[in-house]
Amino acid sequence: MRTRRCSALLSIVLLLAVAHTACGPPGPSVEEAIRFVEDAEKRLDALGIDAARASWVQSNFITPDTESISADALRRLVAATTELGKAATRFEGLDLPPDTARKLKLIRTSLDMAAPSDPEAQAELTRITTGMESLYGRGRYCRSDEDCLDLGQLTTILAESQDPERLLEAWRGWRSISPPIKPMYQRFVELANKGSRELGFSDLGNLWRSGYDMPPDDFAAELDRLWEQVKPLYDALHCHVRAKLAEKYGEELVPLDQPIPAHLLGNMWSQQWGNIYDLVGPPAGRSSIDLTPILRQRGVDAERMVRYGERFFSQLGFDPLPQTFWERSLFTQPRDRDVVCHASAWNIDGIDDLRIKMCIQITADDFNTVHHELGHNFYQRAYNKQPPLYRSGAHDGFHEGIGDTIALSITPEYLKEIALIDRVPGREGDLELLMRMALDKVAFLPFGLLVDQWRWKVFSGEVGPDRYNQAWWELRQRYQGIRPPVERSEDDFDPGAKYHVPANTPYSRYFLAHILQFQFHQALCRISGYEGPLYRCSIYGSREAGQALNEMLQLGQSQPWPDTLVVLTGQREMDAGPILDYFAPLQEWLEEQNQGRSCGW
């Protein structure tokens, strides 16, 4: 009897188990998904504020203690995002409200890096991240213990000197700071890739490319499409610049059938060439405006540079910046401590704790940069009524493009309006104006593209640590037509000499911004009622343009970017046509100058 009873009980248990297996536990519901998003949003917002405060302190007071504090705050944010990103996959397949579905996706793609779930790996990853940025911020080139130059001083040499030997020393000197970053970066790639795979992405690059409301491969193809639109304009500029540099330095140093040596272009990374305008610009005797000596002659200081930028937005109808902005921002490089001088804009609390961090120099470049950084701040405040997960640009190229759009309105007409010049030059100076602009905007385009091209290859494993530097220069030659001035090896780590690599800041956003700013500018000029050449348009003082701009900005990341783009431009596709229209007179002139020259490399 006991045996039979046990068998009967066993049968009942098995039947219950089968029934449970067949029915399974109840799956997640729509209501559960909505609650999950609400709780996740609050949690990530609080952790994001903590991380922003810690990062601000670490960037402005670089010490081992601030690095540790910042790393710990970042670790908590990354760990929570990774945990929530994984949990969000439970709701895949549910018929969710569009708002909930969008927020679930943004949780998975909201950070520039993903950490493994292992706490020790998370801690290691965040230590490496803050350590690389601090190492960069402390970087010095030292000829001796008492003769050291920081990035600002080396940048000035690249910008002002025409002595090839001195230029080469400054170029090589800054790259002496990056080899120690290489092993850290290699480990960073391993850990960040592991975290990305745990979130369902093949690698960190795949995660980045998934944040553009389109499949990752489609985004890569979109970048290629836009580059092909602008490449003929870049090629014409490159050909002319190389020929003029050969006239200055000789064809032995600048052969007319090879890439340009990187140290001769007036910029530490050869990404913008405006500092060599005097060598490559149109013939002398035309009307021109050099804003740098004007600012210095008028005694403009760092704060007044920022006041000019704030006034531009105020004249468009935006509210002035809060008093806390002026109290908490960093405008000049302190003499008593190391800081990360790379210009950046911050909104610490996601509402109105707006700041910029920038070691402002009284130059035309920094006058433009101030307007660019304030573009971030006014964008941040415009969407601050959105839920936390939507407090960002429609995509990251929008955020970078807004300030640059405003900077396109720094025309002679604008400078006259704010009393920095006494008269507006005639149209005979237009070619000079366009050349100055092209040496920054057009020259930047391939660099803006290739930085992430390199990282995507590194993240995917196509390029390993034994080819980091070789692959970097292969891409620079392919896209920019630039070559290293001296032989480089894998003992060097030249990508690490660019801030955005050790700081792990995606870079395609800057390429997209250089396309979008002209598209935005064209639309705003049309709205303001301007008629005339696009390059002479300034929307300064146009409340109509300001209102249209704000209507787009306040949407943040609440909808797919094509739906936001159409609000301002009437177009749902990014288009390089406006940049070609803007520079059309210059491209025609360049093609005339290049007749009979050997172009390409």
Coordinates of C-alpha atoms in Angstrom, one line a residue:
M1 CA 0.0 0.0 0.0
R2 CA 2.8 2.5 0.8
T3 CA 4.5 1.9 -2.5
R4 CA 1.2 2.4 -4.4
R5 CA 0.4 5.5 -2.4
C6 CA 3.8 7.0 -3.2
S7 CA 3.3 6.2 -6.9
A8 CA 0.0 8.0 -6.8
L9 CA 1.4 11.0 -5.1
L10 CA 4.3 11.1 -7.6
S11 CA 1.8 11.0 -10.5
I12 CA -0.1 14.0 -9.1
V13 CA 3.2 15.9 -8.6
L14 CA 4.2 15.1 -12.2
L15 CA 0.9 16.2 -13.5
L16 CA 1.1 19.5 -11.7
A17 CA 4.6 20.0 -12.9
V18 CA 3.6 19.4 -16.5
A19 CA 0.6 21.7 -16.1
H20 CA 2.9 24.4 -14.7
T21 CA 5.4 23.9 -17.5
A22 CA 2.7 24.1 -20.2
C23 CA 1.1 27.2 -18.8
G24 CA 4.4 28.8 -17.5
P25 CA 4.6 31.7 -15.2
P26 CA 2.6 34.7 -16.3
G27 CA 4.6 36.9 -18.7
P28 CA 5.3 40.6 -18.2
S29 CA 2.4 42.9 -18.9
V30 CA 2.1 46.3 -20.5
E31 CA 1.3 47.8 -17.1
E32 CA 4.5 46.2 -15.7
A33 CA 6.5 47.7 -18.5
I34 CA 5.1 51.1 -17.9
R35 CA 5.9 50.9 -14.2
F36 CA 9.4 49.6 -15.0
V37 CA 10.1 52.6 -17.2
E38 CA 8.8 55.1 -14.6
D39 CA 11.0 53.6 -11.9
A40 CA 14.1 53.3 -14.2
E41 CA 13.8 56.9 -15.3
K42 CA 13.8 58.2 -11.8
R43 CA 16.7 56.0 -10.8
L44 CA 18.8 56.9 -13.7
D45 CA 18.1 60.6 -13.4
A46 CA 19.3 60.6 -9.8
L47 CA 22.4 58.6 -10.6
G48 CA 23.1 60.8 -13.6
I49 CA 23.1 64.0 -11.5
D50 CA 25.5 62.4 -9.0
A51 CA 27.8 61.3 -11.8
A52 CA 27.7 64.8 -13.5
R53 CA 28.6 66.5 -10.2
A54 CA 31.5 64.1 -9.6
S55 CA 32.7 64.5 -13.1
W56 CA 32.6 68.3 -12.9
V57 CA 34.8 68.3 -9.9
Q58 CA 37.2 65.7 -11.3
S59 CA 37.5 67.7 -14.5
N60 CA 38.2 71.0 -12.6
F61 CA 40.3 69.6 -9.8
I62 CA 42.4 66.7 -11.2
T63 CA 43.6 64.7 -8.2
P64 CA 43.7 60.9 -7.3
D65 CA 40.8 61.6 -4.9
T66 CA 38.6 63.3 -7.4
E67 CA 39.3 60.6 -10.0
S68 CA 38.2 58.0 -7.5
I69 CA 35.1 59.8 -6.5
S70 CA 34.1 60.4 -10.2
A71 CA 34.9 56.8 -11.1
D72 CA 32.7 55.5 -8.3
A73 CA 29.8 57.7 -9.3
L74 CA 30.2 56.7 -12.9
R75 CA 30.4 53.0 -11.9
R76 CA 27.0 53.3 -10.1
L77 CA 25.4 54.9 -13.2
V78 CA 26.9 52.4 -15.6
A79 CA 26.0 49.5 -13.4
A80 CA 22.4 50.6 -13.1
T81 CA 22.1 51.3 -16.8
T82 CA 23.5 47.9 -17.6
E83 CA 21.2 46.2 -15.1
L84 CA 18.1 48.0 -16.4
G85 CA 19.1 47.6 -20.0
K86 CA 19.2 43.8 -19.5
A87 CA 15.9 43.9 -17.6
A88 CA 14.3 45.9 -20.4
T89 CA 14.6 42.9 -22.8
R90 CA 11.9 41.1 -20.8
F91 CA 9.3 43.4 -22.5
E92 CA 10.3 42.6 -26.1
G93 CA 7.4 41.4 -28.1
L94 CA 4.8 43.2 -26.1
D95 CA 2.5 45.7 -27.9
L96 CA 3.6 48.7 -25.9
P97 CA 2.6 52.3 -26.0
P98 CA 5.1 54.2 -28.3
D99 CA 6.4 56.3 -25.5
T100 CA 7.2 53.3 -23.3
A101 CA 8.8 51.4 -26.2
R102 CA 11.0 54.3 -27.1
K103 CA 12.1 54.8 -23.5
L104 CA 13.0 51.1 -23.2
K105 CA 15.2 51.4 -26.2
L106 CA 16.8 54.6 -24.9
I107 CA 17.7 52.9 -21.6
R108 CA 19.8 50.4 -23.6
T109 CA 21.6 53.0 -25.7
S110 CA 21.8 55.9 -23.3
L111 CA 25.4 55.6 -22.3
D112 CA 28.6 55.8 -24.4
M113 CA 29.9 52.7 -22.8
A114 CA 28.4 49.5 -21.3
A115 CA 29.9 47.7 -18.4
P116 CA 29.9 44.0 -17.6
S117 CA 27.6 42.8 -14.9
D118 CA 30.5 41.7 -12.7
P119 CA 31.0 44.4 -10.0
E120 CA 34.8 44.1 -10.1
A121 CA 34.8 44.6 -13.9
Q122 CA 32.5 47.6 -13.5
A123 CA 34.9 49.2 -11.0
E124 CA 37.9 48.5 -13.2
L125 CA 36.2 50.0 -16.3
T126 CA 35.2 53.2 -14.6
R127 CA 38.7 53.5 -13.0
I128 CA 40.2 53.2 -16.5
T129 CA 37.8 55.7 -18.0
T130 CA 38.5 58.4 -15.5
G131 CA 42.2 57.6 -15.4
M132 CA 42.6 58.0 -19.2
E133 CA 40.9 61.4 -19.2
S134 CA 42.9 62.6 -16.2
L135 CA 46.1 61.4 -17.8
Y136 CA 45.2 63.4 -20.9
G137 CA 44.3 66.4 -18.8
R138 CA 47.7 66.3 -17.0
G139 CA 49.6 65.8 -20.2
R140 CA 52.8 67.9 -20.6
Y141 CA 55.7 67.8 -23.1
C142 CA 58.9 68.3 -21.1
R143 CA 62.3 69.2 -22.6
S144 CA 63.6 69.1 -19.1
D145 CA 62.3 69.0 -15.5
E146 CA 61.9 72.8 -15.6
D147 CA 60.8 73.3 -19.2
C148 CA 57.4 71.7 -19.8
L149 CA 54.7 72.8 -22.2
D150 CA 51.0 72.0 -21.9
L151 CA 48.5 71.4 -24.7
G152 CA 47.5 75.1 -24.8
Q153 CA 51.1 76.2 -25.3
L154 CA 51.8 73.5 -27.9
T155 CA 48.6 74.4 -29.7
T156 CA 49.7 78.0 -29.9
I157 CA 53.0 77.0 -31.5
L158 CA 51.2 74.9 -34.1
A159 CA 48.9 77.9 -34.8
E160 CA 51.4 80.7 -35.0
S161 CA 54.8 79.3 -36.0
Q162 CA 56.0 78.8 -39.6
D163 CA 59.3 77.1 -38.6
P164 CA 59.0 73.5 -39.7
E165 CA 61.4 72.3 -37.0
R166 CA 59.5 74.0 -34.2
L167 CA 56.2 72.8 -35.6
L168 CA 57.5 69.2 -35.7
E169 CA 58.8 69.4 -32.1
A170 CA 55.4 70.6 -30.8
W171 CA 53.6 68.0 -32.9
R172 CA 55.8 65.1 -31.6
G173 CA 55.9 66.6 -28.1
W174 CA 52.1 66.3 -27.5
R175 CA 52.1 62.7 -28.8
S176 CA 54.6 61.8 -26.2
I177 CA 51.8 61.9 -23.6
S178 CA 49.6 59.2 -25.2
P179 CA 51.7 55.9 -25.2
P180 CA 50.9 55.2 -21.5
I181 CA 47.2 55.4 -22.5
K182 CA 47.4 52.5 -24.9
P183 CA 47.4 49.6 -22.5
M184 CA 44.5 51.3 -20.6
Y185 CA 42.6 51.7 -23.8
Q186 CA 43.2 48.1 -24.8
R187 CA 41.7 46.9 -21.5
F188 CA 38.9 49.5 -21.9
V189 CA 37.9 48.0 -25.2
E190 CA 37.8 44.5 -23.8
L191 CA 35.6 45.4 -20.9
A192 CA 33.3 47.8 -22.8
N193 CA 32.7 45.2 -25.5
K194 CA 31.8 42.6 -22.9
G195 CA 29.3 44.9 -21.4
S196 CA 27.9 45.7 -24.8
R197 CA 27.4 42.0 -25.6
E198 CA 25.6 41.5 -22.3
L199 CA 23.1 44.2 -23.5
G200 CA 22.6 42.3 -26.8
F201 CA 25.0 44.3 -29.0
S202 CA 27.9 42.7 -30.9
D203 CA 30.4 45.3 -29.6
L204 CA 30.5 48.9 -28.4
G205 CA 30.5 50.4 -31.9
N206 CA 27.4 48.5 -32.7
L207 CA 25.8 50.0 -29.5
W208 CA 26.8 53.5 -30.6
R209 CA 25.4 53.0 -34.2
S210 CA 22.1 51.7 -32.7
G211 CA 21.2 55.1 -31.2
Y212 CA 20.1 56.8 -34.4
D213 CA 16.5 55.5 -35.0
M214 CA 17.7 53.2 -37.8
P215 CA 19.5 49.9 -38.1
P216 CA 23.3 50.2 -37.3
D217 CA 24.4 49.2 -40.8
D218 CA 22.0 51.8 -42.3
F219 CA 23.6 54.5 -40.1
A220 CA 27.0 53.6 -41.4
A221 CA 25.7 53.8 -44.9
E222 CA 24.2 57.2 -44.2
L223 CA 27.5 58.6 -43.2
D224 CA 29.1 57.3 -46.4
R225 CA 26.3 58.9 -48.4
L226 CA 26.8 62.3 -46.8
W227 CA 30.6 62.0 -47.2
E228 CA 30.3 61.3 -50.9
Q229 CA 28.2 64.5 -51.3
V230 CA 30.9 66.7 -49.8
K231 CA 34.1 64.9 -50.9
P232 CA 34.6 66.9 -54.2
L233 CA 34.6 70.1 -52.2
Y234 CA 37.1 68.8 -49.7
D235 CA 39.3 67.4 -52.5
A236 CA 39.4 70.8 -54.2
L237 CA 40.4 72.5 -51.0
H238 CA 43.1 69.9 -50.2
C239 CA 44.6 70.3 -53.7
H240 CA 44.9 74.1 -53.3
V241 CA 46.2 74.0 -49.8
R242 CA 48.9 71.4 -50.6
A243 CA 50.1 73.5 -53.6
K244 CA 50.4 76.7 -51.5
L245 CA 52.2 74.8 -48.7
A246 CA 54.6 73.5 -51.3
E247 CA 55.3 77.1 -52.3
K248 CA 56.0 78.0 -48.7
Y249 CA 58.0 75.0 -47.5
G250 CA 59.3 73.5 -50.8
E251 CA 58.3 70.3 -52.6
E252 CA 60.8 68.2 -50.8
L253 CA 58.9 68.7 -47.6
V254 CA 55.4 68.9 -49.3
P255 CA 55.5 66.7 -52.5
L256 CA 52.7 67.6 -54.8
D257 CA 51.5 64.0 -55.3
Q258 CA 51.5 62.8 -51.7
P259 CA 49.5 63.4 -48.5
I260 CA 50.2 66.6 -46.6
P261 CA 52.6 66.4 -43.6
A262 CA 50.3 66.7 -40.5
H263 CA 52.4 69.3 -38.6
L264 CA 52.1 72.0 -41.3
L265 CA 48.3 72.6 -41.1
G266 CA 48.1 74.9 -38.1
N267 CA 46.3 72.5 -35.8
M268 CA 47.5 69.8 -33.4
W269 CA 45.3 67.2 -35.1
S270 CA 45.2 68.8 -38.6
Q271 CA 41.4 68.8 -38.2
Q272 CA 41.0 72.5 -38.9
W273 CA 43.3 74.6 -41.0
G274 CA 42.2 78.2 -40.3
N275 CA 45.5 79.1 -38.7
I276 CA 47.3 78.8 -42.1
Y277 CA 45.0 81.2 -43.9
D278 CA 47.8 83.7 -44.5
L279 CA 49.6 81.0 -46.5
V280 CA 46.8 79.6 -48.6
G281 CA 44.1 82.3 -48.8
P282 CA 43.2 84.4 -51.8
P283 CA 45.6 87.1 -53.0
A284 CA 46.3 90.0 -50.7
G285 CA 44.5 93.3 -51.2
R286 CA 41.0 92.1 -50.7
S287 CA 38.8 93.2 -47.8
S288 CA 39.0 90.9 -44.8
I289 CA 38.2 90.7 -41.1
D290 CA 40.6 89.1 -38.6
L291 CA 38.6 89.1 -35.4
T292 CA 41.4 88.0 -33.1
P293 CA 43.3 91.4 -33.0
I294 CA 40.0 93.2 -32.9
L295 CA 39.0 91.4 -29.7
R296 CA 42.4 92.0 -28.1
Q297 CA 42.5 95.6 -29.0
R298 CA 39.1 96.2 -27.5
G299 CA 40.2 94.6 -24.2
V300 CA 37.6 91.8 -24.5
D301 CA 38.1 89.3 -21.6
A302 CA 36.9 85.7 -21.2
E303 CA 33.6 86.6 -19.5
R304 CA 32.8 89.3 -22.0
M305 CA 33.3 86.6 -24.8
V306 CA 30.6 84.6 -23.1
R307 CA 28.4 87.6 -22.7
Y308 CA 28.5 88.2 -26.5
G309 CA 27.3 84.6 -26.9
E310 CA 24.5 84.9 -24.4
R311 CA 23.3 88.2 -26.0
F312 CA 22.9 86.4 -29.4
F313 CA 20.5 83.9 -27.9
S314 CA 18.7 86.7 -25.9
Q315 CA 18.1 88.6 -29.1
L316 CA 16.5 85.5 -30.6
G317 CA 14.0 85.5 -27.7
F318 CA 15.6 83.0 -25.3
D319 CA 15.8 83.9 -21.6
P320 CA 19.2 84.9 -20.3
L321 CA 21.3 82.3 -18.6
P322 CA 20.8 81.9 -14.8
Q323 CA 23.0 83.6 -12.3
T324 CA 24.4 80.3 -11.3
F325 CA 25.8 79.8 -14.7
W326 CA 28.1 82.8 -14.1
E327 CA 29.0 81.7 -10.6
R328 CA 29.8 78.0 -11.4
S329 CA 31.3 78.0 -14.9
L330 CA 35.0 77.8 -15.6
F331 CA 36.1 80.5 -18.2
T332 CA 39.9 80.6 -17.7
Q333 CA 42.7 78.2 -16.9
P334 CA 43.6 78.2 -13.2
R335 CA 47.2 78.7 -12.3
D336 CA 47.1 76.6 -9.2
R337 CA 45.8 73.2 -10.5
D338 CA 45.3 70.9 -13.4
V339 CA 42.0 71.0 -15.2
V340 CA 40.6 69.5 -18.4
C341 CA 40.6 72.5 -20.6
H342 CA 38.8 70.9 -23.5
A343 CA 35.7 73.0 -24.0
S344 CA 32.4 71.5 -22.8
A345 CA 28.9 72.4 -21.8
W346 CA 27.0 71.0 -18.8
N347 CA 23.6 70.8 -17.3
I348 CA 24.3 69.2 -14.0
D349 CA 20.7 68.7 -12.8
G350 CA 18.9 68.3 -16.1
I351 CA 16.9 71.5 -15.4
D352 CA 18.8 74.8 -15.1
D353 CA 22.2 74.2 -13.5
L354 CA 23.9 75.2 -16.8
R355 CA 27.6 75.6 -17.0
I356 CA 30.5 75.7 -19.5
K357 CA 34.1 74.5 -18.8
M358 CA 36.6 76.2 -21.1
C359 CA 40.0 77.8 -20.9
I360 CA 39.0 80.7 -23.1
Q361 CA 41.7 82.4 -25.2
I362 CA 40.9 85.8 -26.7
T363 CA 40.8 84.5 -30.3
A364 CA 38.3 84.3 -33.2
D365 CA 38.3 80.5 -32.8
D366 CA 37.3 80.7 -29.2
F367 CA 34.7 83.4 -30.0
N368 CA 33.1 80.8 -32.2
T369 CA 33.6 78.1 -29.7
V370 CA 31.8 80.1 -27.0
H371 CA 28.8 80.4 -29.3
H372 CA 29.0 76.6 -29.9
E373 CA 29.1 75.7 -26.2
L374 CA 26.2 78.0 -25.4
G375 CA 24.2 76.3 -28.1
H376 CA 24.4 73.1 -26.0
N377 CA 23.3 75.0 -22.9
F378 CA 20.3 76.7 -24.5
Y379 CA 19.3 73.3 -26.1
Q380 CA 19.6 71.7 -22.7
R381 CA 17.3 74.3 -21.1
A382 CA 14.8 74.1 -24.0
Y383 CA 14.0 70.5 -23.4
N384 CA 14.3 70.5 -19.6
K385 CA 10.5 70.0 -19.3
Q386 CA 10.8 66.6 -21.1
P387 CA 11.0 63.4 -19.0
P388 CA 14.6 62.6 -18.1
L389 CA 15.1 60.0 -20.8
Y390 CA 14.2 62.6 -23.5
R391 CA 16.5 65.3 -22.2
S392 CA 19.0 65.0 -25.0
G393 CA 19.3 66.0 -28.6
A394 CA 17.2 64.4 -31.3
H395 CA 20.5 62.6 -32.0
D396 CA 23.9 63.7 -30.8
G397 CA 24.7 65.4 -34.1
F398 CA 21.8 67.8 -33.4
H399 CA 23.3 68.8 -30.1
E400 CA 26.7 69.6 -31.6
G401 CA 25.1 71.3 -34.6
I402 CA 23.0 73.9 -32.8
G403 CA 25.8 76.0 -31.5
D404 CA 27.6 75.8 -34.8
T405 CA 24.5 76.9 -36.5
I406 CA 24.5 80.1 -34.4
A407 CA 28.2 80.5 -35.1
L408 CA 27.4 80.6 -38.8
S409 CA 25.6 83.9 -38.1
I410 CA 28.9 85.5 -36.9
T411 CA 29.0 87.4 -40.2
P412 CA 30.4 90.9 -40.8
E413 CA 26.8 92.2 -40.5
Y414 CA 26.6 90.6 -37.0
L415 CA 30.0 92.0 -35.9
K416 CA 28.9 95.4 -37.0
E417 CA 25.6 95.1 -35.1
I418 CA 27.5 94.3 -31.8
A419 CA 30.0 97.1 -32.5
L420 CA 33.1 94.9 -33.0
I421 CA 33.7 96.4 -36.4
D422 CA 32.8 99.9 -37.7
R423 CA 31.7 98.9 -41.2
V424 CA 30.6 95.9 -43.2
P425 CA 33.1 95.1 -46.0
G426 CA 31.7 94.9 -49.5
R427 CA 31.1 91.7 -51.4
E428 CA 34.7 91.9 -52.7
G429 CA 35.7 90.2 -49.5
D430 CA 33.3 87.3 -49.8
L431 CA 36.0 84.9 -51.2
E432 CA 38.2 85.5 -48.2
L433 CA 35.3 85.0 -45.8
L434 CA 34.4 81.7 -47.5
M435 CA 38.1 80.5 -47.5
R436 CA 38.4 81.3 -43.7
M437 CA 35.2 79.3 -43.1
A438 CA 36.2 76.4 -45.4
L439 CA 39.6 76.0 -43.7
D440 CA 37.6 75.1 -40.5
K441 CA 34.3 73.7 -41.7
V442 CA 35.2 71.8 -44.9
A443 CA 38.7 70.7 -43.7
F444 CA 37.1 69.1 -40.6
L445 CA 34.7 66.8 -42.5
P446 CA 36.9 63.8 -43.1
F447 CA 38.5 64.0 -39.6
G448 CA 35.0 64.1 -38.2
L449 CA 34.3 60.8 -40.0
L450 CA 37.4 58.8 -39.5
V451 CA 37.8 58.9 -35.7
D452 CA 34.8 56.6 -35.2
Q453 CA 35.7 54.6 -38.3
W454 CA 38.9 53.7 -36.4
R455 CA 37.1 53.0 -33.2
W456 CA 34.5 50.8 -34.9
K457 CA 37.3 48.7 -36.3
V458 CA 38.9 48.5 -32.9
F459 CA 35.7 47.6 -31.1
S460 CA 34.8 44.9 -33.7
G461 CA 38.2 43.3 -33.5
E462 CA 39.1 44.1 -37.1
V463 CA 42.0 46.2 -35.8
G464 CA 43.9 44.7 -32.8
P465 CA 46.4 46.5 -30.5
D466 CA 49.2 45.4 -32.7
R467 CA 47.8 47.7 -35.5
Y468 CA 46.3 50.6 -33.5
N469 CA 48.6 53.2 -34.9
Q470 CA 49.0 51.8 -38.4
A471 CA 45.2 51.7 -38.9
W472 CA 44.9 55.2 -37.6
W473 CA 47.2 56.6 -40.2
E474 CA 45.8 54.5 -42.9
L475 CA 42.4 56.1 -42.3
R476 CA 43.9 59.6 -42.0
Q477 CA 45.6 59.1 -45.4
R478 CA 42.5 57.6 -47.0
Y479 CA 40.0 60.3 -45.8
Q480 CA 42.1 63.4 -45.1
G481 CA 45.1 63.0 -47.4
I482 CA 47.3 63.6 -44.3
R483 CA 50.5 61.7 -43.4
P484 CA 52.7 61.7 -40.2
P485 CA 55.7 64.0 -40.6
V486 CA 58.0 61.4 -39.1
E487 CA 57.9 57.6 -38.9
R488 CA 55.4 56.2 -36.4
S489 CA 55.3 52.8 -34.9
E490 CA 53.1 50.7 -32.6
D491 CA 55.1 52.1 -29.7
D492 CA 53.2 55.3 -30.4
F493 CA 49.5 55.7 -29.7
D494 CA 48.5 58.7 -31.8
P495 CA 44.7 58.3 -31.5
G496 CA 45.2 58.8 -27.7
A497 CA 46.5 62.3 -28.3
K498 CA 43.0 63.3 -29.3
Y499 CA 40.8 64.0 -26.3
H500 CA 37.7 62.2 -27.5
V501 CA 39.5 58.8 -27.6
P502 CA 40.7 58.6 -24.0
A503 CA 37.5 60.4 -22.9
N504 CA 35.4 57.8 -24.9
T505 CA 33.3 60.5 -26.6
P506 CA 31.7 59.3 -29.9
Y507 CA 32.8 61.5 -32.8
S508 CA 30.5 60.9 -35.7
R509 CA 28.3 63.5 -34.0
Y510 CA 30.7 66.2 -35.1
F511 CA 30.6 65.1 -38.7
L512 CA 26.8 65.1 -38.6
A513 CA 26.9 68.5 -36.9
H514 CA 28.9 69.9 -39.7
I515 CA 26.3 68.7 -42.2
L516 CA 23.2 69.7 -40.1
Q517 CA 24.4 73.2 -39.1
F518 CA 24.2 74.3 -42.7
Q519 CA 20.8 72.6 -43.2
F520 CA 19.6 74.4 -40.0
H521 CA 21.1 77.7 -41.1
Q522 CA 19.4 77.6 -44.4
A523 CA 16.0 76.9 -42.9
L524 CA 16.4 79.6 -40.2
C525 CA 17.6 82.2 -42.8
R526 CA 14.5 81.5 -44.8
I527 CA 12.3 81.8 -41.8
S528 CA 13.9 85.1 -40.9
G529 CA 13.1 86.5 -44.3
Y530 CA 16.7 86.8 -45.4
E531 CA 17.3 86.9 -49.2
G532 CA 20.8 86.7 -50.5
P533 CA 23.9 84.5 -50.4
L534 CA 23.6 82.0 -47.6
Y535 CA 27.1 82.8 -46.3
R536 CA 26.2 86.4 -45.5
C537 CA 23.0 85.6 -43.6
S538 CA 22.9 86.3 -39.9
I539 CA 19.7 85.5 -37.9
Y540 CA 20.8 87.8 -35.1
G541 CA 17.7 89.6 -33.7
S542 CA 15.1 87.5 -35.6
R543 CA 12.4 86.5 -33.2
E544 CA 10.8 84.4 -35.9
A545 CA 13.9 82.4 -36.4
G546 CA 14.3 82.0 -32.6
Q547 CA 10.8 80.8 -32.2
A548 CA 11.2 78.2 -34.9
L549 CA 14.5 77.1 -33.4
N550 CA 13.0 76.7 -30.0
E551 CA 10.1 74.7 -31.3
M552 CA 12.6 72.1 -32.5
L553 CA 14.9 72.3 -29.5
Q554 CA 12.2 71.7 -26.9
L555 CA 11.3 68.3 -28.4
G556 CA 14.6 66.9 -27.2
Q557 CA 14.8 63.1 -27.9
S558 CA 11.1 62.5 -27.5
Q559 CA 10.6 61.3 -31.0
P560 CA 12.7 59.8 -33.9
W561 CA 15.0 62.5 -35.3
P562 CA 13.4 62.7 -38.8
D563 CA 10.2 63.8 -37.1
T564 CA 12.2 66.5 -35.3
L565 CA 14.2 67.6 -38.3
V566 CA 11.1 68.2 -40.4
V567 CA 9.8 70.6 -37.7
L568 CA 12.5 73.2 -38.6
T569 CA 13.6 72.3 -42.1
G570 CA 10.6 70.6 -43.8
Q571 CA 12.9 67.7 -44.6
R572 CA 13.1 64.3 -43.1
E573 CA 16.6 63.5 -44.4
M574 CA 20.0 65.0 -43.5
D575 CA 21.3 66.7 -46.6
A576 CA 24.7 68.1 -47.5
G577 CA 23.2 70.3 -50.3
P578 CA 23.2 73.5 -48.1
I579 CA 26.9 73.2 -47.4
L580 CA 27.6 72.9 -51.1
D581 CA 25.4 76.0 -51.8
Y582 CA 27.2 77.9 -49.0
F583 CA 30.6 77.3 -50.5
A584 CA 29.7 77.3 -54.2
P585 CA 31.6 80.5 -55.1
L586 CA 34.7 79.2 -53.3
Q587 CA 34.6 75.8 -54.9
E588 CA 34.4 77.5 -58.4
W589 CA 37.4 79.6 -57.5
L590 CA 39.3 76.5 -56.1
E591 CA 38.7 74.6 -59.3
E592 CA 40.1 77.5 -61.3
Q593 CA 43.2 77.6 -59.1
N594 CA 43.7 73.9 -59.4
Q595 CA 43.8 73.8 -63.2
G596 CA 47.1 72.2 -64.2
R597 CA 47.8 71.0 -60.7
S598 CA 48.1 67.3 -59.8
C599 CA 45.3 66.7 -57.3
G600 CA 44.7 63.6 -55.1
W601 CA 47.2 61.5 -53.2

